[in-house]
Amino acid sequence: MIRFDSHEFRRAGRVPDKLAPIRNVWEKWAERLPCLYNPGPEVTVGEQLVLFRGCCPFRQYIPSKPGKYGIKIRTLCVAKSSYVWNMQVNTRKAASGALEKNGGVRILLDTTEGLRGRNITCDSFFTSNELGQELLKRKMTMVDEVRKNKPELPTVVLVTKGREVFSSKFAFTPSATLVSYCPKRNRSVVLLSTLHKDTEVGDGEDRKPAVVMDYNRSKGGVVNLGKASGIYSCKRVTARWPLVIFYNVIDVSSHNAVVIWNKLNPTWMAGKRNKKRAFLDQLGRELVTPQIQRRGHLPRTAAPAALARAVQGGGTWPQCARGPVCSRFSRGRQTQEVPFLPNEEGL
């Protein structure tokens, strides 16, 4: 029964805005996310796929994901705690209505709006030298994997034939560092960093560069968010995509609440397991307790009060003004009579 807009607003805003059925609720919720938590020095930008197979104007098919079909949401979260700092639903088109070309730079800059002095780890879809220079203007750095089809990559870092395993090749510009690491024979990964300025390599047997180690440490923020919010979820089966997004809002909000509570109370349930489950159980009880107490008192109007007494066993069942039976519905060839139940207003 829950809805997030009126019929008149939906008819007026359906064509230009695909997110119109839940736009007001989504924006009011998203604008409060950065107001409650100060992110650490490392943040992660990724894409969360909310599983959904029903009718949706911007549902996407991603075969590499476990669920394959769903609603893609661009997510900015803290690398260490996976606290969600910003979210944007991907409707696959720009504000003008046309498909974007090379929109990765604009998408990431919009997602990180308001941040300063952080290091960003993102997907290879966004990474480019142009993005790195734009982030430097905003006092931010990046450490990301680069797709090998980028035209700005030099040929020397792309050659893998005959290279030694665990070897690294570096390339430098005044503001960026490019490293090609060979983890296996005839295979390499290329990373771009505007944070590192040298050829530092680890002491382990794999001899990973510092760029690769920093990338591996901070790249899993969005993935960990999906795992953390999926263990205890309020999602239910539905054919309405606005309700799917609303369920995800509740799951993300509960995860953020757990992160904030643990930061404010680091000694709470120290050494015990299932801390998140205990917190969500207590949170749910505190949310429903005022409603339970409100419904514990008899209503003031006559009809709801009579119904409440009848349910409690202390009165007679109220009758409808049109008779004891006011509707019928058929189940197969049989017709079943349904008794009238008044609502809280006595109608």
mmCIF file of C-alpha atoms in Angstrom:
data_model
loop_
_atom_site.group_PDB
_atom_site.id
_atom_site.type_symbol
_atom_site.label_atom_id
_atom_site.label_comp_id
_atom_site.label_asym_id
_atom_site.label_seq_id
_atom_site.Cartn_x
_atom_site.Cartn_y
_atom_site.Cartn_z
ATOM 1 C CA MET A 1 0.000 0.000 0.000
ATOM 2 C CA ILE A 2 2.948 2.350 0.458
ATOM 3 C CA ARG A 3 3.468 5.061 -2.163
ATOM 4 C CA PHE A 4 5.985 7.884 -2.465
ATOM 5 C CA ASP A 5 4.163 10.293 -4.809
ATOM 6 C CA SER A 6 0.671 11.287 -5.927
ATOM 7 C CA HIS A 7 -1.036 10.335 -9.189
ATOM 8 C CA GLU A 8 -1.039 13.954 -10.366
ATOM 9 C CA PHE A 9 2.692 14.396 -9.752
ATOM 10 C CA ARG A 10 3.502 11.116 -11.479
ATOM 11 C CA ARG A 11 1.553 12.017 -14.616
ATOM 12 C CA ALA A 12 3.288 15.389 -14.755
ATOM 13 C CA GLY A 13 6.835 14.113 -14.132
ATOM 14 C CA ARG A 14 6.982 10.628 -15.616
ATOM 15 C CA VAL A 15 8.388 11.545 -19.026
ATOM 16 C CA PRO A 16 11.267 13.904 -18.124
ATOM 17 C CA ASP A 17 12.293 12.191 -14.881
ATOM 18 C CA LYS A 18 12.511 8.414 -14.647
ATOM 19 C CA LEU A 19 13.060 8.561 -10.898
ATOM 20 C CA ALA A 20 9.961 10.705 -10.296
ATOM 21 C CA PRO A 21 7.973 8.058 -8.314
ATOM 22 C CA ILE A 22 10.520 8.222 -5.465
ATOM 23 C CA ARG A 23 12.551 11.348 -6.268
ATOM 24 C CA ASN A 24 11.424 13.425 -3.264
ATOM 25 C CA VAL A 25 12.079 10.701 -0.696
ATOM 26 C CA TRP A 26 15.402 9.760 -2.274
ATOM 27 C CA GLU A 27 16.800 13.300 -2.387
ATOM 28 C CA LYS A 28 15.748 14.133 1.172
ATOM 29 C CA TRP A 29 17.454 10.974 2.385
ATOM 30 C CA ALA A 30 20.626 11.312 0.270
ATOM 31 C CA GLU A 31 21.290 14.906 1.302
ATOM 32 C CA ARG A 32 21.501 13.823 4.967
ATOM 33 C CA LEU A 33 24.102 11.101 4.452
ATOM 34 C CA PRO A 34 27.205 13.367 4.487
ATOM 35 C CA CYS A 35 25.925 15.393 7.460
ATOM 36 C CA LEU A 36 26.377 12.636 10.063
ATOM 37 C CA TYR A 37 29.843 11.217 9.419
ATOM 38 C CA ASN A 38 33.267 12.610 8.554
ATOM 39 C CA PRO A 39 34.976 10.147 6.165
ATOM 40 C CA GLY A 40 38.552 9.030 6.663
ATOM 41 C CA PRO A 41 41.492 9.662 4.328
ATOM 42 C CA GLU A 42 40.471 6.867 1.916
ATOM 43 C CA VAL A 43 37.113 6.560 0.151
ATOM 44 C CA THR A 44 35.815 4.177 -2.493
ATOM 45 C CA VAL A 45 33.518 4.873 -5.436
ATOM 46 C CA GLY A 46 31.748 1.892 -6.958
ATOM 47 C CA GLU A 47 28.454 0.573 -8.274
ATOM 48 C CA GLN A 48 25.880 -1.318 -6.249
ATOM 49 C CA LEU A 49 23.413 -3.513 -8.121
ATOM 50 C CA VAL A 50 20.077 -3.805 -6.295
ATOM 51 C CA LEU A 51 18.514 -7.008 -7.579
ATOM 52 C CA PHE A 52 15.220 -6.549 -9.430
ATOM 53 C CA ARG A 53 13.678 -8.383 -12.403
ATOM 54 C CA GLY A 54 10.419 -6.479 -12.788
ATOM 55 C CA CYS A 55 9.471 -3.594 -15.071
ATOM 56 C CA CYS A 56 11.727 -0.581 -14.606
ATOM 57 C CA PRO A 57 12.751 2.073 -17.185
ATOM 58 C CA PHE A 58 16.398 1.910 -16.088
ATOM 59 C CA ARG A 59 16.827 -1.730 -15.108
ATOM 60 C CA GLN A 60 20.193 -3.062 -16.283
ATOM 61 C CA TYR A 61 21.647 -6.432 -17.181
ATOM 62 C CA ILE A 62 25.189 -7.097 -15.922
ATOM 63 C CA PRO A 63 26.226 -10.710 -16.595
ATOM 64 C CA SER A 64 29.285 -10.485 -14.340
ATOM 65 C CA LYS A 65 27.113 -9.868 -11.261
ATOM 66 C CA PRO A 66 25.548 -12.783 -9.328
ATOM 67 C CA GLY A 67 21.996 -11.475 -9.763
ATOM 68 C CA LYS A 68 22.563 -10.101 -13.310
ATOM 69 C CA TYR A 69 19.371 -7.958 -13.374
ATOM 70 C CA GLY A 70 18.832 -4.950 -11.156
ATOM 71 C CA ILE A 71 19.011 -1.207 -10.501
ATOM 72 C CA LYS A 72 22.512 0.243 -10.546
ATOM 73 C CA ILE A 73 23.336 2.775 -7.837
ATOM 74 C CA ARG A 74 26.620 4.684 -7.799
ATOM 75 C CA THR A 75 27.966 4.622 -4.264
ATOM 76 C CA LEU A 76 30.628 6.600 -2.414
ATOM 77 C CA CYS A 77 31.589 4.977 0.873
ATOM 78 C CA VAL A 78 34.428 5.049 3.365
ATOM 79 C CA ALA A 79 37.033 2.416 2.481
ATOM 80 C CA LYS A 80 37.539 1.148 6.041
ATOM 81 C CA SER A 81 34.026 1.091 7.528
ATOM 82 C CA SER A 82 31.926 1.087 4.300
ATOM 83 C CA TYR A 83 29.834 3.982 5.634
ATOM 84 C CA VAL A 84 27.759 5.289 2.722
ATOM 85 C CA TRP A 85 28.507 8.967 2.185
ATOM 86 C CA ASN A 86 26.703 9.516 -1.106
ATOM 87 C CA MET A 87 24.445 7.584 -3.488
ATOM 88 C CA GLN A 88 23.085 8.266 -6.985
ATOM 89 C CA VAL A 89 20.665 6.073 -8.934
ATOM 90 C CA ASN A 90 21.939 5.414 -12.452
ATOM 91 C CA THR A 91 19.118 6.133 -14.917
ATOM 92 C CA ARG A 92 21.531 5.606 -17.870
ATOM 93 C CA LYS A 93 20.920 9.044 -19.380
ATOM 94 C CA ALA A 94 22.084 12.565 -18.638
ATOM 95 C CA ALA A 95 19.800 15.383 -17.535
ATOM 96 C CA SER A 96 19.377 16.424 -21.185
ATOM 97 C CA GLY A 97 17.957 12.999 -22.030
ATOM 98 C CA ALA A 98 20.787 11.950 -24.368
ATOM 99 C CA LEU A 99 23.236 9.141 -23.785
ATOM 100 C CA GLU A 100 26.507 10.368 -22.331
ATOM 101 C CA LYS A 101 29.856 9.859 -24.052
ATOM 102 C CA ASN A 102 32.815 9.410 -21.704
ATOM 103 C CA GLY A 103 30.647 10.392 -18.758
ATOM 104 C CA GLY A 104 32.857 8.680 -16.189
ATOM 105 C CA VAL A 105 34.619 11.925 -15.266
ATOM 106 C CA ARG A 106 31.367 13.825 -14.718
ATOM 107 C CA ILE A 107 29.814 10.945 -12.763
ATOM 108 C CA LEU A 108 32.703 10.637 -10.334
ATOM 109 C CA LEU A 109 33.033 14.397 -9.867
ATOM 110 C CA ASP A 110 29.312 14.625 -9.058
ATOM 111 C CA THR A 111 29.563 11.710 -6.626
ATOM 112 C CA THR A 112 32.540 13.219 -4.776
ATOM 113 C CA GLU A 113 31.110 16.742 -4.632
ATOM 114 C CA GLY A 114 31.978 18.344 -1.302
ATOM 115 C CA LEU A 115 35.017 16.200 -0.487
ATOM 116 C CA ARG A 116 38.524 17.603 -0.083
ATOM 117 C CA GLY A 117 41.858 16.115 0.928
ATOM 118 C CA ARG A 118 40.946 12.442 0.359
ATOM 119 C CA ASN A 119 42.349 9.630 -1.728
ATOM 120 C CA ILE A 120 39.792 7.991 -4.037
ATOM 121 C CA THR A 121 39.746 4.404 -5.249
ATOM 122 C CA CYS A 122 37.253 3.685 -8.013
ATOM 123 C CA ASP A 123 36.397 1.251 -10.778
ATOM 124 C CA SER A 124 38.396 1.143 -14.018
ATOM 125 C CA PHE A 125 35.315 2.528 -15.807
ATOM 126 C CA PHE A 126 35.992 5.958 -14.317
ATOM 127 C CA THR A 127 39.806 6.003 -14.376
ATOM 128 C CA SER A 128 41.614 8.292 -16.800
ATOM 129 C CA ASN A 129 44.366 10.882 -16.739
ATOM 130 C CA GLU A 130 41.743 13.599 -17.248
ATOM 131 C CA LEU A 131 39.960 12.484 -14.080
ATOM 132 C CA GLY A 132 43.199 12.522 -12.121
ATOM 133 C CA GLN A 133 43.925 16.111 -13.123
ATOM 134 C CA GLU A 134 40.405 17.241 -12.236
ATOM 135 C CA LEU A 135 40.669 15.627 -8.801
ATOM 136 C CA LEU A 136 43.998 17.342 -8.158
ATOM 137 C CA LYS A 137 42.262 20.675 -8.724
ATOM 138 C CA ARG A 138 39.876 19.702 -5.911
ATOM 139 C CA LYS A 139 42.773 18.782 -3.571
ATOM 140 C CA MET A 140 42.150 15.030 -3.953
ATOM 141 C CA THR A 141 44.245 12.118 -5.216
ATOM 142 C CA MET A 142 43.355 8.787 -6.805
ATOM 143 C CA VAL A 143 44.770 5.242 -6.992
ATOM 144 C CA ASP A 144 42.897 3.210 -9.595
ATOM 145 C CA GLU A 145 43.226 0.472 -12.151
ATOM 146 C CA VAL A 146 43.338 1.602 -15.790
ATOM 147 C CA ARG A 147 41.806 -0.157 -18.770
ATOM 148 C CA LYS A 148 44.439 -1.065 -21.335
ATOM 149 C CA ASN A 149 42.535 0.508 -24.220
ATOM 150 C CA LYS A 150 43.127 4.048 -22.962
ATOM 151 C CA PRO A 151 44.898 6.090 -25.652
ATOM 152 C CA GLU A 152 47.155 7.915 -23.190
ATOM 153 C CA LEU A 153 48.931 4.720 -22.059
ATOM 154 C CA PRO A 154 52.498 4.271 -23.410
ATOM 155 C CA THR A 155 53.238 1.068 -25.300
ATOM 156 C CA VAL A 156 56.074 0.040 -22.987
ATOM 157 C CA VAL A 157 53.719 -0.649 -20.063
ATOM 158 C CA LEU A 158 51.365 -2.766 -22.174
ATOM 159 C CA VAL A 159 53.904 -5.300 -23.418
ATOM 160 C CA THR A 160 53.712 -8.542 -21.395
ATOM 161 C CA LYS A 161 55.477 -11.095 -23.590
ATOM 162 C CA GLY A 162 58.790 -12.166 -22.114
ATOM 163 C CA ARG A 163 58.386 -10.195 -18.873
ATOM 164 C CA GLU A 164 59.549 -11.644 -15.587
ATOM 165 C CA VAL A 165 56.838 -12.671 -13.133
ATOM 166 C CA PHE A 166 56.404 -10.174 -10.236
ATOM 167 C CA SER A 167 58.199 -7.474 -12.211
ATOM 168 C CA SER A 168 57.071 -3.832 -12.395
ATOM 169 C CA LYS A 169 57.470 -1.048 -14.918
ATOM 170 C CA PHE A 170 56.942 2.588 -13.966
ATOM 171 C CA ALA A 171 56.166 5.702 -15.981
ATOM 172 C CA PHE A 172 56.033 9.211 -14.541
ATOM 173 C CA THR A 173 54.563 12.586 -15.356
ATOM 174 C CA PRO A 174 54.862 15.720 -13.203
ATOM 175 C CA SER A 175 51.554 14.882 -11.474
ATOM 176 C CA ALA A 176 50.923 11.137 -11.950
ATOM 177 C CA THR A 177 52.568 7.731 -11.664
ATOM 178 C CA LEU A 178 51.789 4.765 -13.911
ATOM 179 C CA VAL A 179 52.800 1.234 -12.937
ATOM 180 C CA SER A 180 52.471 -2.058 -14.842
ATOM 181 C CA TYR A 181 52.698 -5.091 -12.540
ATOM 182 C CA CYS A 182 53.036 -8.662 -13.820
ATOM 183 C CA PRO A 183 51.403 -11.086 -11.304
ATOM 184 C CA LYS A 184 51.440 -14.043 -13.727
ATOM 185 C CA ARG A 185 53.186 -15.032 -16.916
ATOM 186 C CA ASN A 186 52.079 -12.982 -19.947
ATOM 187 C CA ARG A 187 49.561 -11.048 -17.825
ATOM 188 C CA SER A 188 49.747 -7.597 -16.285
ATOM 189 C CA VAL A 189 47.661 -5.000 -14.496
ATOM 190 C CA VAL A 190 48.076 -1.250 -15.018
ATOM 191 C CA LEU A 191 47.372 1.261 -12.266
ATOM 192 C CA LEU A 192 47.369 5.041 -12.246
ATOM 193 C CA SER A 193 48.152 7.037 -9.108
ATOM 194 C CA THR A 194 48.361 10.727 -8.367
ATOM 195 C CA LEU A 195 49.342 9.963 -4.750
ATOM 196 C CA HIS A 196 52.635 8.105 -5.229
ATOM 197 C CA LYS A 197 55.771 9.722 -6.623
ATOM 198 C CA ASP A 198 58.418 6.943 -6.443
ATOM 199 C CA THR A 199 59.103 3.295 -7.361
ATOM 200 C CA GLU A 200 58.604 1.816 -3.909
ATOM 201 C CA VAL A 201 58.178 -1.974 -3.956
ATOM 202 C CA GLY A 202 57.177 -4.286 -1.094
ATOM 203 C CA ASP A 203 59.502 -6.778 0.630
ATOM 204 C CA GLY A 204 57.286 -9.831 0.033
ATOM 205 C CA GLU A 205 57.910 -12.641 -2.401
ATOM 206 C CA ASP A 206 55.448 -11.139 -4.890
ATOM 207 C CA ARG A 207 57.278 -7.761 -4.826
ATOM 208 C CA LYS A 208 54.089 -5.763 -5.195
ATOM 209 C CA PRO A 209 54.520 -2.014 -5.715
ATOM 210 C CA ALA A 210 53.138 0.341 -3.071
ATOM 211 C CA VAL A 211 50.543 1.522 -5.604
ATOM 212 C CA VAL A 212 49.135 -2.004 -5.932
ATOM 213 C CA MET A 213 49.115 -2.622 -2.166
ATOM 214 C CA ASP A 214 47.300 0.659 -1.450
ATOM 215 C CA TYR A 215 44.780 -0.121 -4.187
ATOM 216 C CA ASN A 216 44.061 -3.621 -2.813
ATOM 217 C CA ARG A 217 43.603 -2.258 0.710
ATOM 218 C CA SER A 218 40.975 0.342 -0.210
ATOM 219 C CA LYS A 219 39.138 -1.061 -3.249
ATOM 220 C CA GLY A 220 36.641 -3.258 -1.358
ATOM 221 C CA GLY A 221 34.526 -0.597 0.321
ATOM 222 C CA VAL A 222 31.439 -1.015 -1.870
ATOM 223 C CA VAL A 223 31.766 -4.810 -1.979
ATOM 224 C CA ASN A 224 31.876 -4.988 1.814
ATOM 225 C CA LEU A 225 28.803 -2.749 1.933
ATOM 226 C CA GLY A 226 26.833 -5.276 -0.105
ATOM 227 C CA LYS A 227 27.892 -8.105 2.190
ATOM 228 C CA ALA A 228 27.177 -6.176 5.391
ATOM 229 C CA SER A 229 23.747 -4.927 4.311
ATOM 230 C CA GLY A 230 22.752 -8.280 2.795
ATOM 231 C CA ILE A 231 23.198 -10.336 5.971
ATOM 232 C CA TYR A 232 20.358 -8.555 7.818
ATOM 233 C CA SER A 233 17.988 -7.102 5.234
ATOM 234 C CA CYS A 234 14.352 -5.950 5.258
ATOM 235 C CA LYS A 235 13.839 -6.663 1.537
ATOM 236 C CA ARG A 236 10.678 -8.441 0.428
ATOM 237 C CA VAL A 237 9.525 -9.756 -2.923
ATOM 238 C CA THR A 238 7.773 -6.991 -4.858
ATOM 239 C CA ALA A 239 7.021 -6.041 -8.448
ATOM 240 C CA ARG A 240 7.374 -2.280 -7.817
ATOM 241 C CA TRP A 241 10.816 -0.789 -8.328
ATOM 242 C CA PRO A 242 10.256 2.282 -6.058
ATOM 243 C CA LEU A 243 9.658 -0.102 -3.176
ATOM 244 C CA VAL A 244 12.878 -1.966 -4.039
ATOM 245 C CA ILE A 245 14.829 1.291 -3.780
ATOM 246 C CA PHE A 246 13.080 2.103 -0.488
ATOM 247 C CA TYR A 247 14.073 -1.273 0.959
ATOM 248 C CA ASN A 248 17.671 -0.540 -0.014
ATOM 249 C CA VAL A 249 17.417 2.870 1.690
ATOM 250 C CA ILE A 250 16.428 1.161 4.946
ATOM 251 C CA ASP A 251 19.239 -1.400 4.683
ATOM 252 C CA VAL A 252 21.871 1.265 4.006
ATOM 253 C CA SER A 253 20.519 3.469 6.788
ATOM 254 C CA SER A 254 20.728 0.609 9.287
ATOM 255 C CA HIS A 255 24.319 -0.127 8.232
ATOM 256 C CA ASN A 256 25.264 3.538 8.638
ATOM 257 C CA ALA A 257 23.632 3.577 12.064
ATOM 258 C CA VAL A 258 25.728 0.598 13.156
ATOM 259 C CA VAL A 259 28.930 2.315 11.970
ATOM 260 C CA ILE A 260 28.106 5.547 13.823
ATOM 261 C CA TRP A 261 27.134 3.679 16.999
ATOM 262 C CA ASN A 262 30.372 1.692 17.018
ATOM 263 C CA LYS A 263 32.398 4.877 16.551
ATOM 264 C CA LEU A 264 30.638 6.609 19.443
ATOM 265 C CA ASN A 265 30.656 3.517 21.688
ATOM 266 C CA PRO A 266 33.827 1.519 20.900
ATOM 267 C CA THR A 267 33.534 -0.581 24.080
ATOM 268 C CA TRP A 268 29.908 -1.640 23.513
ATOM 269 C CA MET A 269 29.663 -5.479 23.570
ATOM 270 C CA ALA A 270 33.447 -5.716 23.391
ATOM 271 C CA GLY A 271 34.627 -9.201 22.494
ATOM 272 C CA LYS A 272 31.126 -10.483 21.668
ATOM 273 C CA ARG A 273 29.818 -11.721 18.351
ATOM 274 C CA ASN A 274 26.723 -10.594 16.441
ATOM 275 C CA LYS A 275 27.067 -6.990 17.556
ATOM 276 C CA LYS A 276 25.191 -5.787 14.469
ATOM 277 C CA ARG A 277 22.333 -8.202 15.062
ATOM 278 C CA ALA A 278 21.963 -7.059 18.667
ATOM 279 C CA PHE A 279 22.027 -3.408 17.614
ATOM 280 C CA LEU A 280 19.395 -3.867 14.883
ATOM 281 C CA ASP A 281 17.177 -5.844 17.258
ATOM 282 C CA GLN A 282 17.304 -3.065 19.843
ATOM 283 C CA LEU A 283 16.813 -0.418 17.155
ATOM 284 C CA GLY A 284 13.722 -2.156 15.802
ATOM 285 C CA ARG A 285 12.199 -2.495 19.252
ATOM 286 C CA GLU A 286 12.724 1.179 20.017
ATOM 287 C CA LEU A 287 11.126 2.182 16.709
ATOM 288 C CA VAL A 288 7.964 0.121 17.199
ATOM 289 C CA THR A 289 7.527 0.658 20.961
ATOM 290 C CA PRO A 290 5.844 4.105 20.635
ATOM 291 C CA GLN A 291 3.373 2.676 18.102
ATOM 292 C CA ILE A 292 2.606 -0.307 20.343
ATOM 293 C CA GLN A 293 1.966 2.001 23.272
ATOM 294 C CA ARG A 294 -0.278 4.229 21.169
ATOM 295 C CA ARG A 295 -2.358 1.281 20.009
ATOM 296 C CA GLY A 296 -2.659 -0.020 23.568
ATOM 297 C CA HIS A 297 -5.225 2.678 24.462
ATOM 298 C CA LEU A 298 -8.805 2.566 23.236
ATOM 299 C CA PRO A 299 -9.688 5.014 20.431
ATOM 300 C CA ARG A 300 -11.905 7.966 21.252
ATOM 301 C CA THR A 301 -14.530 7.430 18.544
ATOM 302 C CA ALA A 302 -17.332 4.939 19.152
ATOM 303 C CA ALA A 303 -16.892 2.448 16.306
ATOM 304 C CA PRO A 304 -13.132 1.818 16.701
ATOM 305 C CA ALA A 305 -13.555 1.575 20.477
ATOM 306 C CA ALA A 306 -16.281 -1.055 20.059
ATOM 307 C CA LEU A 307 -14.078 -2.984 17.643
ATOM 308 C CA ALA A 308 -11.147 -2.876 20.068
ATOM 309 C CA ARG A 309 -13.339 -4.157 22.923
ATOM 310 C CA ALA A 310 -14.645 -6.956 20.705
ATOM 311 C CA VAL A 311 -11.106 -8.016 19.805
ATOM 312 C CA GLN A 312 -10.169 -7.976 23.490
ATOM 313 C CA GLY A 313 -13.242 -10.061 24.302
ATOM 314 C CA GLY A 314 -15.113 -7.424 26.233
ATOM 315 C CA GLY A 315 -17.839 -6.290 23.820
ATOM 316 C CA THR A 316 -20.064 -7.104 20.860
ATOM 317 C CA TRP A 317 -18.854 -7.046 17.265
ATOM 318 C CA PRO A 318 -19.909 -3.792 15.527
ATOM 319 C CA GLN A 319 -22.153 -4.059 12.503
ATOM 320 C CA CYS A 320 -21.924 -2.188 9.202
ATOM 321 C CA ALA A 321 -24.602 0.408 8.520
ATOM 322 C CA ARG A 322 -25.386 -1.439 5.303
ATOM 323 C CA GLY A 323 -25.652 -4.808 7.023
ATOM 324 C CA PRO A 324 -23.368 -7.482 8.427
ATOM 325 C CA VAL A 325 -22.024 -8.366 4.983
ATOM 326 C CA CYS A 326 -21.028 -5.601 2.569
ATOM 327 C CA SER A 327 -18.922 -7.305 -0.094
ATOM 328 C CA ARG A 328 -18.530 -10.577 -1.926
ATOM 329 C CA PHE A 329 -15.755 -12.112 -3.925
ATOM 330 C CA SER A 330 -15.637 -15.303 -5.922
ATOM 331 C CA ARG A 331 -13.039 -18.010 -5.548
ATOM 332 C CA GLY A 332 -13.447 -20.400 -8.424
ATOM 333 C CA ARG A 333 -17.124 -21.277 -8.624
ATOM 334 C CA GLN A 334 -17.834 -20.601 -4.947
ATOM 335 C CA THR A 335 -18.879 -17.225 -3.538
ATOM 336 C CA GLN A 336 -17.612 -16.258 -0.093
ATOM 337 C CA GLU A 337 -19.177 -13.598 2.109
ATOM 338 C CA VAL A 338 -16.791 -11.157 3.805
ATOM 339 C CA PRO A 339 -17.832 -9.398 7.064
ATOM 340 C CA PHE A 340 -17.380 -5.641 7.188
ATOM 341 C CA LEU A 341 -14.516 -4.393 9.384
ATOM 342 C CA PRO A 342 -14.541 -0.656 10.194
ATOM 343 C CA ASN A 343 -11.316 1.296 10.108
ATOM 344 C CA GLU A 344 -10.018 3.684 12.766
ATOM 345 C CA GLU A 345 -12.308 6.494 11.582
ATOM 346 C CA GLY A 346 -15.356 4.235 11.996
ATOM 347 C CA LEU A 347 -16.041 4.099 8.220
#
